[in-house]
mmCIF file of C-alpha atoms and ligand atoms in Angstrom:
data_model
loop_
_atom_site.group_PDB
_atom_site.id
_atom_site.type_symbol
_atom_site.label_atom_id
_atom_site.label_comp_id
_atom_site.label_asym_id
_atom_site.label_seq_id
_atom_site.Cartn_x
_atom_site.Cartn_y
_atom_site.Cartn_z
ATOM 1 C CA MET Z 1 106.109 -46.346 -37.071
ATOM 2 C CA ASP Z 2 104.637 -44.562 -40.102
ATOM 3 C CA SER Z 3 102.553 -41.932 -38.350
ATOM 4 C CA THR Z 4 103.659 -38.896 -36.398
ATOM 5 C CA VAL Z 5 104.153 -39.020 -32.649
ATOM 6 C CA TYR Z 6 103.292 -35.529 -31.434
ATOM 7 C CA VAL Z 7 104.736 -34.636 -28.050
ATOM 8 C CA ASP Z 8 104.800 -30.854 -28.533
ATOM 9 C CA ASN Z 9 101.444 -29.879 -27.045
ATOM 10 C CA ASN Z 10 102.782 -26.732 -25.350
ATOM 11 C CA ALA Z 11 103.477 -25.391 -28.858
ATOM 12 C CA THR Z 12 99.986 -26.138 -30.085
ATOM 13 C CA THR Z 13 97.295 -28.794 -29.767
ATOM 14 C CA ALA Z 14 95.124 -30.610 -32.277
ATOM 15 C CA VAL Z 15 91.688 -29.075 -32.669
ATOM 16 C CA ALA Z 16 89.288 -31.463 -30.935
ATOM 17 C CA PRO Z 17 86.761 -33.104 -33.315
ATOM 18 C CA GLU Z 18 83.929 -31.860 -31.068
ATOM 19 C CA VAL Z 19 85.273 -28.314 -31.511
ATOM 20 C CA VAL Z 20 85.395 -28.616 -35.313
ATOM 21 C CA GLU Z 21 81.835 -29.932 -35.293
ATOM 22 C CA ALA Z 22 80.634 -27.043 -33.133
ATOM 23 C CA MET Z 23 82.325 -24.490 -35.421
ATOM 24 C CA LEU Z 24 81.172 -25.735 -38.832
ATOM 25 C CA PRO Z 25 77.600 -24.345 -38.849
ATOM 26 C CA PHE Z 26 79.042 -20.880 -38.275
ATOM 27 C CA PHE Z 27 80.753 -20.961 -41.666
ATOM 28 C CA HIS Z 28 77.873 -22.032 -43.876
ATOM 29 C CA GLU Z 29 74.635 -21.700 -41.882
ATOM 30 C CA HIS Z 30 74.845 -19.019 -39.211
ATOM 31 C CA TRP Z 31 77.246 -16.697 -40.963
ATOM 32 C CA GLY Z 32 75.459 -13.431 -40.240
ATOM 33 C CA ASN Z 33 77.038 -10.437 -38.553
ATOM 34 C CA PRO Z 34 76.167 -10.504 -34.833
ATOM 35 C CA SER Z 35 75.796 -6.701 -34.862
ATOM 36 C CA SER Z 36 73.095 -6.751 -37.585
ATOM 37 C CA MET Z 37 69.592 -5.553 -36.803
ATOM 38 C CA HIS Z 38 67.981 -8.478 -38.647
ATOM 39 C CA ALA Z 39 67.389 -11.793 -36.948
ATOM 40 C CA PHE Z 40 69.684 -13.723 -39.316
ATOM 41 C CA GLY Z 41 72.690 -11.824 -37.987
ATOM 42 C CA GLY Z 42 71.407 -10.882 -34.572
ATOM 43 C CA ASN Z 43 70.693 -14.490 -33.656
ATOM 44 C CA VAL Z 44 74.391 -15.275 -33.943
ATOM 45 C CA LYS Z 45 75.047 -13.042 -30.961
ATOM 46 C CA ARG Z 46 73.588 -15.522 -28.532
ATOM 47 C CA HIS Z 47 76.170 -18.090 -29.632
ATOM 48 C CA ILE Z 48 78.924 -15.613 -28.748
ATOM 49 C CA ASP Z 49 77.219 -15.097 -25.393
ATOM 50 C CA ASP Z 50 77.077 -18.847 -24.916
ATOM 51 C CA ALA Z 51 80.809 -19.159 -25.672
ATOM 52 C CA ARG Z 52 81.535 -16.309 -23.272
ATOM 53 C CA ASP Z 53 79.624 -18.166 -20.544
ATOM 54 C CA LYS Z 54 81.731 -21.264 -21.166
ATOM 55 C CA VAL Z 55 85.042 -19.394 -21.049
ATOM 56 C CA ALA Z 56 83.915 -17.605 -17.870
ATOM 57 C CA ALA Z 57 82.989 -20.981 -16.358
ATOM 58 C CA LEU Z 58 86.402 -22.532 -17.118
ATOM 59 C CA LEU Z 59 88.154 -19.547 -15.565
ATOM 60 C CA GLY Z 60 85.777 -19.321 -12.618
ATOM 61 C CA ALA Z 61 84.963 -15.679 -13.417
ATOM 62 C CA ALA Z 62 82.185 -13.939 -11.497
ATOM 63 C CA HIS Z 63 80.543 -12.651 -14.656
ATOM 64 C CA PRO Z 64 80.790 -13.435 -18.416
ATOM 65 C CA SER Z 65 81.198 -9.699 -19.155
ATOM 66 C CA GLU Z 66 84.678 -10.044 -17.631
ATOM 67 C CA ILE Z 67 85.762 -12.041 -20.712
ATOM 68 C CA ILE Z 68 87.049 -10.217 -23.814
ATOM 69 C CA PHE Z 69 87.622 -12.329 -26.913
ATOM 70 C CA THR Z 70 90.933 -11.664 -28.662
ATOM 71 C CA SER Z 71 92.868 -13.210 -31.549
ATOM 72 C CA CYS Z 72 95.480 -15.087 -29.466
ATOM 73 C CA GLY Z 73 97.391 -15.291 -26.212
ATOM 74 C CA SER Z 74 99.889 -12.717 -27.452
ATOM 75 C CA GLU Z 75 97.133 -10.194 -28.046
ATOM 76 C CA SER Z 76 95.635 -10.887 -24.618
ATOM 77 C CA ASN Z 77 99.019 -10.289 -22.955
ATOM 78 C CA ASN Z 78 99.689 -7.125 -24.937
ATOM 79 C CA MET Z 79 96.241 -5.771 -24.201
ATOM 80 C CA ALA Z 80 96.519 -6.563 -20.493
ATOM 81 C CA ILE Z 81 99.870 -4.865 -20.027
ATOM 82 C CA ARG Z 82 99.673 -1.922 -22.403
ATOM 83 C CA GLY Z 83 95.967 -1.345 -21.810
ATOM 84 C CA THR Z 84 96.230 -1.125 -18.021
ATOM 85 C CA VAL Z 85 99.445 0.898 -18.058
ATOM 86 C CA ASP Z 86 97.787 3.386 -20.414
ATOM 87 C CA ALA Z 87 94.578 3.569 -18.397
ATOM 88 C CA MET Z 88 96.488 4.045 -15.144
ATOM 89 C CA GLY Z 89 98.456 7.003 -16.530
ATOM 90 C CA GLY Z 90 101.405 8.652 -14.775
ATOM 91 C CA HIS Z 91 104.034 6.129 -15.914
ATOM 92 C CA PRO Z 92 103.399 3.199 -13.567
ATOM 93 C CA HIS Z 93 106.181 0.850 -12.508
ATOM 94 C CA VAL Z 94 106.042 -2.364 -14.561
ATOM 95 C CA ILE Z 95 107.079 -5.666 -12.968
ATOM 96 C CA THR Z 96 107.660 -8.974 -14.694
ATOM 97 C CA THR Z 97 110.014 -11.976 -14.582
ATOM 98 C CA ARG Z 98 112.943 -13.113 -16.727
ATOM 99 C CA VAL Z 99 111.197 -16.299 -17.796
ATOM 100 C CA GLU Z 100 108.003 -14.887 -19.309
ATOM 101 C CA HIS Z 101 106.918 -15.670 -22.838
ATOM 102 C CA ALA Z 102 107.984 -13.144 -25.481
ATOM 103 C CA ALA Z 103 104.356 -11.991 -25.617
ATOM 104 C CA VAL Z 104 104.858 -10.490 -22.129
ATOM 105 C CA LEU Z 105 108.536 -9.529 -22.370
ATOM 106 C CA GLY Z 106 107.892 -7.761 -25.690
ATOM 107 C CA PRO Z 107 105.333 -5.247 -24.366
ATOM 108 C CA CYS Z 108 107.297 -4.799 -21.112
ATOM 109 C CA HIS Z 109 110.502 -3.923 -23.003
ATOM 110 C CA HIS Z 110 108.502 -1.705 -25.329
ATOM 111 C CA LEU Z 111 107.333 0.277 -22.292
ATOM 112 C CA GLU Z 112 110.857 0.364 -20.839
ATOM 113 C CA ASP Z 113 112.159 1.784 -24.123
ATOM 114 C CA ARG Z 114 109.567 4.540 -23.732
ATOM 115 C CA GLY Z 115 110.826 5.541 -20.312
ATOM 116 C CA TYR Z 116 108.766 3.335 -17.987
ATOM 117 C CA ARG Z 117 110.567 1.784 -15.041
ATOM 118 C CA LEU Z 118 110.713 -2.004 -15.513
ATOM 119 C CA THR Z 119 111.686 -4.506 -12.839
ATOM 120 C CA THR Z 120 112.459 -7.968 -14.191
ATOM 121 C CA LEU Z 121 112.515 -10.511 -11.379
ATOM 122 C CA GLU Z 122 115.160 -13.261 -11.389
ATOM 123 C CA VAL Z 123 114.445 -16.957 -10.842
ATOM 124 C CA ASP Z 124 116.512 -19.568 -9.012
ATOM 125 C CA GLY Z 125 118.065 -22.732 -10.445
ATOM 126 C CA ARG Z 126 114.752 -24.577 -10.232
ATOM 127 C CA GLY Z 127 112.881 -21.794 -11.994
ATOM 128 C CA GLY Z 128 111.279 -20.459 -8.788
ATOM 129 C CA LEU Z 129 110.697 -16.834 -7.738
ATOM 130 C CA ASP Z 130 112.053 -15.120 -4.626
ATOM 131 C CA LEU Z 131 108.868 -13.841 -2.973
ATOM 132 C CA ASP Z 132 110.793 -11.244 -0.938
ATOM 133 C CA LYS Z 133 111.877 -9.697 -4.202
ATOM 134 C CA VAL Z 134 108.258 -9.664 -5.407
ATOM 135 C CA ARG Z 135 107.225 -7.930 -2.160
ATOM 136 C CA GLU Z 136 110.068 -5.421 -2.440
ATOM 137 C CA ALA Z 137 109.272 -4.545 -6.074
ATOM 138 C CA SER Z 138 105.544 -4.288 -5.386
ATOM 139 C CA ALA Z 139 106.083 -1.924 -2.461
ATOM 140 C CA SER Z 140 108.020 0.636 -4.474
ATOM 141 C CA GLY Z 141 105.448 3.261 -3.567
ATOM 142 C CA LYS Z 142 104.625 3.922 -7.234
ATOM 143 C CA LYS Z 143 101.562 2.768 -9.121
ATOM 144 C CA THR Z 144 102.340 -0.700 -10.408
ATOM 145 C CA VAL Z 145 101.301 -3.145 -13.109
ATOM 146 C CA ALA Z 146 102.779 -6.629 -12.597
ATOM 147 C CA SER Z 147 102.650 -9.481 -15.110
ATOM 148 C CA VAL Z 148 103.814 -12.850 -13.820
ATOM 149 C CA MET Z 149 103.027 -16.076 -15.651
ATOM 150 C CA TRP Z 150 101.146 -18.896 -13.964
ATOM 151 C CA ALA Z 151 103.113 -21.745 -15.576
ATOM 152 C CA ASN Z 152 106.176 -21.654 -17.768
ATOM 153 C CA ASN Z 153 105.789 -22.875 -21.340
ATOM 154 C CA GLU Z 154 109.338 -24.296 -21.557
ATOM 155 C CA THR Z 155 109.760 -26.019 -18.206
ATOM 156 C CA GLY Z 156 106.169 -26.287 -16.961
ATOM 157 C CA VAL Z 157 107.260 -24.754 -13.618
ATOM 158 C CA ILE Z 158 104.270 -23.283 -11.776
ATOM 159 C CA PHE Z 159 104.579 -19.921 -10.032
ATOM 160 C CA PRO Z 160 102.588 -19.323 -6.816
ATOM 161 C CA VAL Z 161 100.395 -16.727 -8.523
ATOM 162 C CA GLU Z 162 97.992 -16.589 -5.623
ATOM 163 C CA THR Z 163 100.812 -15.399 -3.334
ATOM 164 C CA VAL Z 164 102.474 -13.231 -5.986
ATOM 165 C CA GLY Z 165 99.161 -11.559 -6.844
ATOM 166 C CA GLY Z 166 98.501 -11.031 -3.122
ATOM 167 C CA LEU Z 167 101.832 -9.234 -2.690
ATOM 168 C CA VAL Z 168 101.225 -7.057 -5.751
ATOM 169 C CA LYS Z 169 97.747 -6.137 -4.508
ATOM 170 C CA GLU Z 170 99.088 -5.404 -1.001
ATOM 171 C CA GLY Z 171 101.368 -2.872 -2.666
ATOM 172 C CA GLY Z 172 98.322 -1.358 -4.389
ATOM 173 C CA GLY Z 173 99.193 -2.618 -7.889
ATOM 174 C CA LEU Z 174 97.304 -4.393 -10.653
ATOM 175 C CA PHE Z 175 98.132 -8.030 -11.314
ATOM 176 C CA HIS Z 176 98.031 -9.836 -14.655
ATOM 177 C CA THR Z 177 98.891 -13.477 -15.154
ATOM 178 C CA ASP Z 178 99.625 -15.269 -18.410
ATOM 179 C CA ALA Z 179 97.682 -18.511 -17.946
ATOM 180 C CA VAL Z 180 98.073 -19.646 -21.550
ATOM 181 C CA GLN Z 181 99.731 -22.913 -20.473
ATOM 182 C CA VAL Z 182 97.405 -23.430 -17.517
ATOM 183 C CA ALA Z 183 93.911 -23.234 -19.019
ATOM 184 C CA GLY Z 184 92.650 -26.768 -19.485
ATOM 185 C CA LYS Z 185 95.541 -28.283 -17.481
ATOM 186 C CA LEU Z 186 94.928 -26.964 -13.955
ATOM 187 C CA PRO Z 187 91.714 -25.740 -12.316
ATOM 188 C CA ILE Z 188 91.315 -21.954 -12.352
ATOM 189 C CA ALA Z 189 89.043 -20.066 -9.950
ATOM 190 C CA VAL Z 190 89.947 -16.493 -10.786
ATOM 191 C CA GLN Z 191 87.108 -14.820 -8.930
ATOM 192 C CA GLY Z 192 88.589 -15.705 -5.549
ATOM 193 C CA MET Z 193 92.184 -14.979 -6.535
ATOM 194 C CA PRO Z 194 94.121 -11.715 -6.284
ATOM 195 C CA VAL Z 195 94.220 -11.531 -10.087
ATOM 196 C CA ASP Z 196 92.903 -8.587 -12.116
ATOM 197 C CA LEU Z 197 93.663 -9.863 -15.604
ATOM 198 C CA LEU Z 198 94.354 -13.325 -17.005
ATOM 199 C CA SER Z 199 95.232 -14.434 -20.547
ATOM 200 C CA ILE Z 200 94.386 -17.647 -22.357
ATOM 201 C CA SER Z 201 94.911 -18.906 -25.908
ATOM 202 C CA GLY Z 202 92.587 -21.211 -27.849
ATOM 203 C CA HIS Z 203 95.170 -23.320 -29.634
ATOM 204 C CA LYS Z 204 96.755 -24.552 -26.411
ATOM 205 C CA LEU Z 205 93.518 -26.220 -25.344
ATOM 206 C CA HIS Z 206 92.227 -27.890 -28.499
ATOM 207 C CA ALA Z 207 90.535 -24.851 -30.078
ATOM 208 C CA PRO Z 208 91.997 -23.422 -33.301
ATOM 209 C CA LYS Z 209 94.828 -20.945 -33.664
ATOM 210 C CA GLY Z 210 93.629 -17.354 -33.997
ATOM 211 C CA VAL Z 211 91.405 -17.011 -30.960
ATOM 212 C CA GLY Z 212 92.106 -16.184 -27.329
ATOM 213 C CA ALA Z 213 90.553 -14.414 -24.393
ATOM 214 C CA LEU Z 214 91.444 -11.919 -21.716
ATOM 215 C CA TYR Z 215 89.759 -11.960 -18.338
ATOM 216 C CA VAL Z 216 89.421 -8.428 -16.933
ATOM 217 C CA ARG Z 217 88.029 -8.200 -13.422
ATOM 218 C CA ARG Z 218 85.031 -5.885 -13.159
ATOM 219 C CA GLY Z 219 86.069 -2.344 -12.384
ATOM 220 C CA THR Z 220 89.596 -2.719 -13.831
ATOM 221 C CA LYS Z 221 90.382 0.189 -16.139
ATOM 222 C CA ILE Z 222 91.838 -0.811 -19.485
ATOM 223 C CA THR Z 223 92.384 1.220 -22.650
ATOM 224 C CA PRO Z 224 91.314 -0.632 -25.792
ATOM 225 C CA HIS Z 225 94.071 -1.187 -28.347
ATOM 226 C CA ILE Z 226 91.716 -1.648 -31.322
ATOM 227 C CA LEU Z 227 89.399 1.327 -31.646
ATOM 228 C CA GLY Z 228 86.329 1.511 -33.839
ATOM 229 C CA GLY Z 229 83.111 -0.431 -33.312
ATOM 230 C CA HIS Z 230 81.323 -1.196 -30.085
ATOM 231 C CA GLN Z 231 82.111 -4.945 -30.037
ATOM 232 C CA GLU Z 232 83.252 -6.541 -26.774
ATOM 233 C CA ARG Z 233 81.578 -3.618 -24.927
ATOM 234 C CA GLY Z 234 83.842 -1.185 -26.698
ATOM 235 C CA ARG Z 235 86.961 -2.846 -25.316
ATOM 236 C CA ARG Z 236 88.051 -4.479 -28.596
ATOM 237 C CA ALA Z 237 86.563 -3.264 -31.855
ATOM 238 C CA GLY Z 238 86.162 -5.502 -34.885
ATOM 239 C CA THR Z 239 83.469 -7.880 -36.116
ATOM 240 C CA GLU Z 240 83.670 -10.983 -33.971
ATOM 241 C CA ASN Z 241 85.394 -14.117 -35.276
ATOM 242 C CA VAL Z 242 82.239 -16.089 -34.580
ATOM 243 C CA PRO Z 243 83.248 -19.660 -35.599
ATOM 244 C CA TYR Z 244 86.496 -19.435 -33.615
ATOM 245 C CA ILE Z 245 84.809 -17.906 -30.582
ATOM 246 C CA VAL Z 246 82.250 -20.731 -30.675
ATOM 247 C CA GLY Z 247 85.195 -23.173 -30.993
ATOM 248 C CA LEU Z 248 86.921 -21.656 -27.964
ATOM 249 C CA GLY Z 249 83.702 -21.954 -25.979
ATOM 250 C CA LYS Z 250 83.366 -25.609 -26.912
ATOM 251 C CA ALA Z 251 87.029 -26.273 -26.071
ATOM 252 C CA CYS Z 252 86.518 -24.707 -22.634
ATOM 253 C CA GLU Z 253 83.417 -26.810 -22.043
ATOM 254 C CA LEU Z 254 85.365 -29.947 -22.989
ATOM 255 C CA ALA Z 255 88.304 -28.910 -20.828
ATOM 256 C CA MET Z 256 86.031 -28.540 -17.820
ATOM 257 C CA ARG Z 257 84.642 -32.009 -18.348
ATOM 258 C CA ARG Z 258 87.927 -33.706 -19.188
ATOM 259 C CA MET Z 259 90.560 -31.825 -17.224
ATOM 260 C CA GLU Z 260 90.922 -34.314 -14.417
ATOM 261 C CA THR Z 261 91.126 -37.371 -16.688
ATOM 262 C CA ASP Z 262 93.363 -35.639 -19.218
ATOM 263 C CA ALA Z 263 95.748 -34.329 -16.565
ATOM 264 C CA ALA Z 264 96.010 -37.726 -14.864
ATOM 265 C CA ASN Z 265 96.744 -39.436 -18.170
ATOM 266 C CA GLU Z 266 99.269 -36.815 -19.239
ATOM 267 C CA ARG Z 267 101.019 -36.961 -15.868
ATOM 268 C CA ARG Z 268 101.279 -40.747 -16.016
ATOM 269 C CA LEU Z 269 102.654 -40.682 -19.564
ATOM 270 C CA ARG Z 270 105.009 -37.778 -18.833
ATOM 271 C CA ASP Z 271 106.385 -39.482 -15.731
ATOM 272 C CA ARG Z 272 106.912 -42.731 -17.604
ATOM 273 C CA LEU Z 273 108.609 -40.929 -20.475
ATOM 274 C CA GLU Z 274 110.838 -38.929 -18.160
ATOM 275 C CA ALA Z 275 111.836 -41.869 -15.966
ATOM 276 C CA GLY Z 276 112.573 -43.952 -19.060
ATOM 277 C CA ILE Z 277 114.784 -41.273 -20.605
ATOM 278 C CA LEU Z 278 116.690 -40.617 -17.380
ATOM 279 C CA ALA Z 279 117.284 -44.353 -17.000
ATOM 280 C CA THR Z 280 118.469 -45.004 -20.547
ATOM 281 C CA CYS Z 281 120.181 -41.786 -21.706
ATOM 282 C CA LYS Z 282 123.465 -40.917 -20.018
ATOM 283 C CA GLY Z 283 124.055 -37.308 -18.895
ATOM 284 C CA ALA Z 284 120.364 -36.384 -18.835
ATOM 285 C CA ARG Z 285 118.731 -34.112 -16.241
ATOM 286 C CA VAL Z 286 115.347 -32.500 -15.813
ATOM 287 C CA ASN Z 287 115.241 -28.693 -15.896
ATOM 288 C CA GLY Z 288 112.993 -26.957 -13.367
ATOM 289 C CA ASP Z 289 111.296 -27.856 -10.133
ATOM 290 C CA SER Z 290 109.976 -31.306 -11.011
ATOM 291 C CA ALA Z 291 107.617 -31.465 -8.033
ATOM 292 C CA ASN Z 292 105.964 -28.207 -8.969
ATOM 293 C CA ARG Z 293 105.223 -28.524 -12.655
ATOM 294 C CA LEU Z 294 102.390 -28.764 -15.120
ATOM 295 C CA PRO Z 295 101.331 -32.398 -15.400
ATOM 296 C CA ASN Z 296 102.245 -32.646 -19.084
ATOM 297 C CA THR Z 297 105.662 -31.006 -19.420
ATOM 298 C CA SER Z 298 109.185 -32.371 -19.182
ATOM 299 C CA ASN Z 299 112.210 -30.302 -20.147
ATOM 300 C CA ILE Z 300 115.314 -32.480 -20.251
ATOM 301 C CA SER Z 301 118.919 -31.461 -20.965
ATOM 302 C CA PHE Z 302 121.411 -33.887 -22.463
ATOM 303 C CA GLU Z 303 125.017 -33.095 -21.654
ATOM 304 C CA PHE Z 304 127.342 -32.247 -24.571
ATOM 305 C CA VAL Z 305 124.758 -32.599 -27.325
ATOM 306 C CA GLU Z 306 122.869 -29.982 -29.315
ATOM 307 C CA GLY Z 307 119.110 -29.829 -28.809
ATOM 308 C CA GLU Z 308 118.618 -28.915 -32.471
ATOM 309 C CA ALA Z 309 120.478 -32.057 -33.564
ATOM 310 C CA ILE Z 310 118.290 -34.184 -31.287
ATOM 311 C CA LEU Z 311 115.178 -32.550 -32.722
ATOM 312 C CA LEU Z 312 116.255 -33.199 -36.301
ATOM 313 C CA MET Z 313 116.928 -36.854 -35.548
ATOM 314 C CA LEU Z 314 113.600 -37.141 -33.735
ATOM 315 C CA ASP Z 315 111.905 -35.502 -36.708
ATOM 316 C CA ASP Z 316 113.536 -38.067 -39.019
ATOM 317 C CA VAL Z 317 111.771 -40.835 -37.131
ATOM 318 C CA GLY Z 318 108.439 -38.986 -36.968
ATOM 319 C CA ILE Z 319 108.627 -37.553 -33.444
ATOM 320 C CA CYS Z 320 107.644 -33.894 -32.901
ATOM 321 C CA ALA Z 321 109.113 -32.247 -29.817
ATOM 322 C CA SER Z 322 110.796 -28.889 -29.332
ATOM 323 C CA THR Z 323 113.906 -27.329 -27.922
ATOM 324 C CA GLY Z 324 114.357 -24.485 -25.518
ATOM 325 C CA SER Z 325 116.997 -22.969 -27.787
ATOM 326 C CA ALA Z 326 116.294 -21.050 -30.942
ATOM 327 C CA CYS Z 327 118.655 -20.670 -33.851
ATOM 328 C CA ALA Z 328 119.082 -16.899 -34.152
ATOM 329 C CA SER Z 329 121.083 -15.365 -37.001
ATOM 330 C CA GLY Z 330 123.316 -18.354 -37.447
ATOM 331 C CA SER Z 331 124.397 -18.597 -33.797
ATOM 332 C CA LEU Z 332 122.734 -20.992 -31.406
ATOM 333 C CA GLU Z 333 121.152 -18.840 -28.727
ATOM 334 C CA PRO Z 334 120.296 -20.761 -25.563
ATOM 335 C CA SER Z 335 116.793 -20.354 -24.203
ATOM 336 C CA HIS Z 336 116.251 -17.233 -22.071
ATOM 337 C CA VAL Z 337 114.391 -19.396 -19.555
ATOM 338 C CA LEU Z 338 117.241 -21.884 -19.073
ATOM 339 C CA ARG Z 339 119.753 -19.027 -19.009
ATOM 340 C CA ALA Z 340 117.743 -17.342 -16.254
ATOM 341 C CA MET Z 341 117.904 -20.637 -14.332
ATOM 342 C CA ASP Z 342 121.702 -20.808 -14.749
ATOM 343 C CA VAL Z 343 121.605 -24.215 -16.410
ATOM 344 C CA PRO Z 344 125.277 -25.260 -16.835
ATOM 345 C CA ARG Z 345 126.986 -24.523 -20.144
ATOM 346 C CA SER Z 346 127.424 -28.188 -20.988
ATOM 347 C CA MET Z 347 123.663 -28.714 -20.650
ATOM 348 C CA ILE Z 348 122.019 -25.511 -21.837
ATOM 349 C CA HIS Z 349 122.271 -26.204 -25.565
ATOM 350 C CA GLY Z 350 121.029 -29.762 -25.286
ATOM 351 C CA SER Z 351 117.543 -29.267 -23.967
ATOM 352 C CA ILE Z 352 114.394 -30.873 -25.317
ATOM 353 C CA ARG Z 353 110.848 -30.137 -24.214
ATOM 354 C CA PHE Z 354 108.395 -32.978 -24.338
ATOM 355 C CA SER Z 355 104.814 -31.870 -23.767
ATOM 356 C CA LEU Z 356 102.108 -34.500 -23.634
ATOM 357 C CA GLY Z 357 98.490 -33.964 -24.571
ATOM 358 C CA ARG Z 358 94.984 -35.371 -24.586
ATOM 359 C CA TYR Z 359 95.574 -37.670 -27.534
ATOM 360 C CA ASN Z 360 98.902 -39.224 -26.499
ATOM 361 C CA THR Z 361 99.048 -42.917 -25.680
ATOM 362 C CA ASP Z 362 101.417 -45.430 -24.088
ATOM 363 C CA LYS Z 363 102.392 -46.471 -27.594
ATOM 364 C CA ASP Z 364 103.694 -42.961 -28.260
ATOM 365 C CA VAL Z 365 105.797 -43.061 -25.104
ATOM 366 C CA ASP Z 366 107.126 -46.535 -25.986
ATOM 367 C CA TYR Z 367 108.200 -45.254 -29.375
ATOM 368 C CA VAL Z 368 109.989 -42.171 -28.007
ATOM 369 C CA LEU Z 369 111.715 -44.335 -25.405
ATOM 370 C CA GLU Z 370 112.832 -46.729 -28.114
ATOM 371 C CA GLN Z 371 114.361 -43.928 -30.213
ATOM 372 C CA MET Z 372 115.933 -41.595 -27.656
ATOM 373 C CA PRO Z 373 118.887 -43.681 -26.352
ATOM 374 C CA ARG Z 374 120.044 -44.447 -29.898
ATOM 375 C CA ILE Z 375 119.839 -40.768 -30.880
ATOM 376 C CA ILE Z 376 121.701 -39.530 -27.799
ATOM 377 C CA ASP Z 377 124.414 -42.217 -28.137
ATOM 378 C CA ARG Z 378 124.903 -41.357 -31.798
ATOM 379 C CA LEU Z 379 125.181 -37.605 -31.130
ATOM 380 C CA ARG Z 380 127.577 -38.183 -28.229
ATOM 381 C CA GLU Z 381 129.844 -40.154 -30.553
ATOM 382 C CA LEU Z 382 129.903 -37.122 -32.866
ATOM 383 C CA SER Z 383 130.295 -34.507 -30.107
ATOM 384 C CA PRO Z 384 133.685 -32.748 -30.019
ATOM 385 C CA PHE Z 385 133.174 -32.042 -26.285
ATOM 386 C CA VAL Z 386 132.946 -35.605 -24.988
HETATM 387 N N1 PLP G 401 102.110 -17.191 -23.319
HETATM 388 C C1 PLP G 401 102.604 -18.418 -23.192
HETATM 389 C C2 PLP G 401 103.012 -18.912 -21.850
HETATM 390 C C3 PLP G 401 102.695 -19.259 -24.318
HETATM 391 O O1 PLP G 401 103.177 -20.499 -24.172
HETATM 392 C C4 PLP G 401 102.290 -18.754 -25.573
HETATM 393 C C5 PLP G 401 102.450 -19.575 -26.783
HETATM 394 O O2 PLP G 401 103.356 -20.392 -26.879
HETATM 395 C C6 PLP G 401 101.780 -17.456 -25.642
HETATM 396 C C7 PLP G 401 101.697 -16.701 -24.501
HETATM 397 C C8 PLP G 401 101.304 -16.878 -26.939
HETATM 398 O O3 PLP G 401 100.086 -17.422 -27.325
HETATM 399 P P1 PLP G 401 99.590 -17.318 -28.851
HETATM 400 O O4 PLP G 401 100.408 -18.307 -29.624
HETATM 401 O O5 PLP G 401 98.150 -17.670 -28.819
HETATM 402 O O6 PLP G 401 99.827 -15.922 -29.275
#
């Protein structure tokens, strides 16, 4: 195979051709400043409004004004957590989980370092939450901001955010969910959910990198983190990134139209890939609750082999996947998500995440299935632990 087989869609997705097409006029035709008084600039504003409508529609928001455009999912998460904590005042109790993305754990630990009380909820071996612990933490009697992801980027495990949000709200707290891996993969109807804030990122749903959005339910107090101009109703200053916002709008429109077909295709391919690997590679097991996962994600551990070595060999044959582990300062640090799930020592270093996407085909799966057994056998031969 001389082209790349890309099965790393939770890391990023290809920009859809329809999205590129929608963006292009905003570089060389409609490049005015939407805040300008003249029509050349001012007319651009309605395209931002149109994109906002489309994002609001994908999320099922009651009103487009509940959508704030940001630069990425990380910014949305930071804004949600730090902005609400600041607006609430009086050092609220912050609640999160051990398996969040760094873009949630980072701001939570930042607050903890500054004296805020932080509760980090544990997960079980399948990556699930103990709802009694959520209830207990939410009923601490203090003002609370809780941030619990909707679906995990490494394992695809879905948290019952409806229930979690309900428990947080019962305790009188604010609830934020990181839905970066959910938008475009599962239906979202935020208006009817006990969710005050919700983050998404453009590049996970076929828009470009460098654009995201934060849903903020009407009436939720949030302190802006970029001060200056009046853009985004004064909630995020800075001249709007018009082409990218238009691209995000288009990607959301496409996602609404294609979600069902895309998800069904990704699920079929993922299941075929996973079953094939489990059948042909010895010592392989799926990490996380396989019945309660995103349709596109499969995180598989291979006993006594290093995930990084698998990735390098996959890369050599043109396959892009990723590993839960990251190589930090020369030592191989296992993934914080798999550690939280108590994945056994012999398995934790050998995990690979395959994440399927809109443009994957059966041919891609065939090719990965052809390569994997050879790679695992070869690495097992070299492993000092076998
Ligand atoms: N949250 C989750 C669950 C993610 O998977 C990611 C990206 O991998 C982010 C947040 C950060 O998004 P961005 O890359 O747009 O900053």
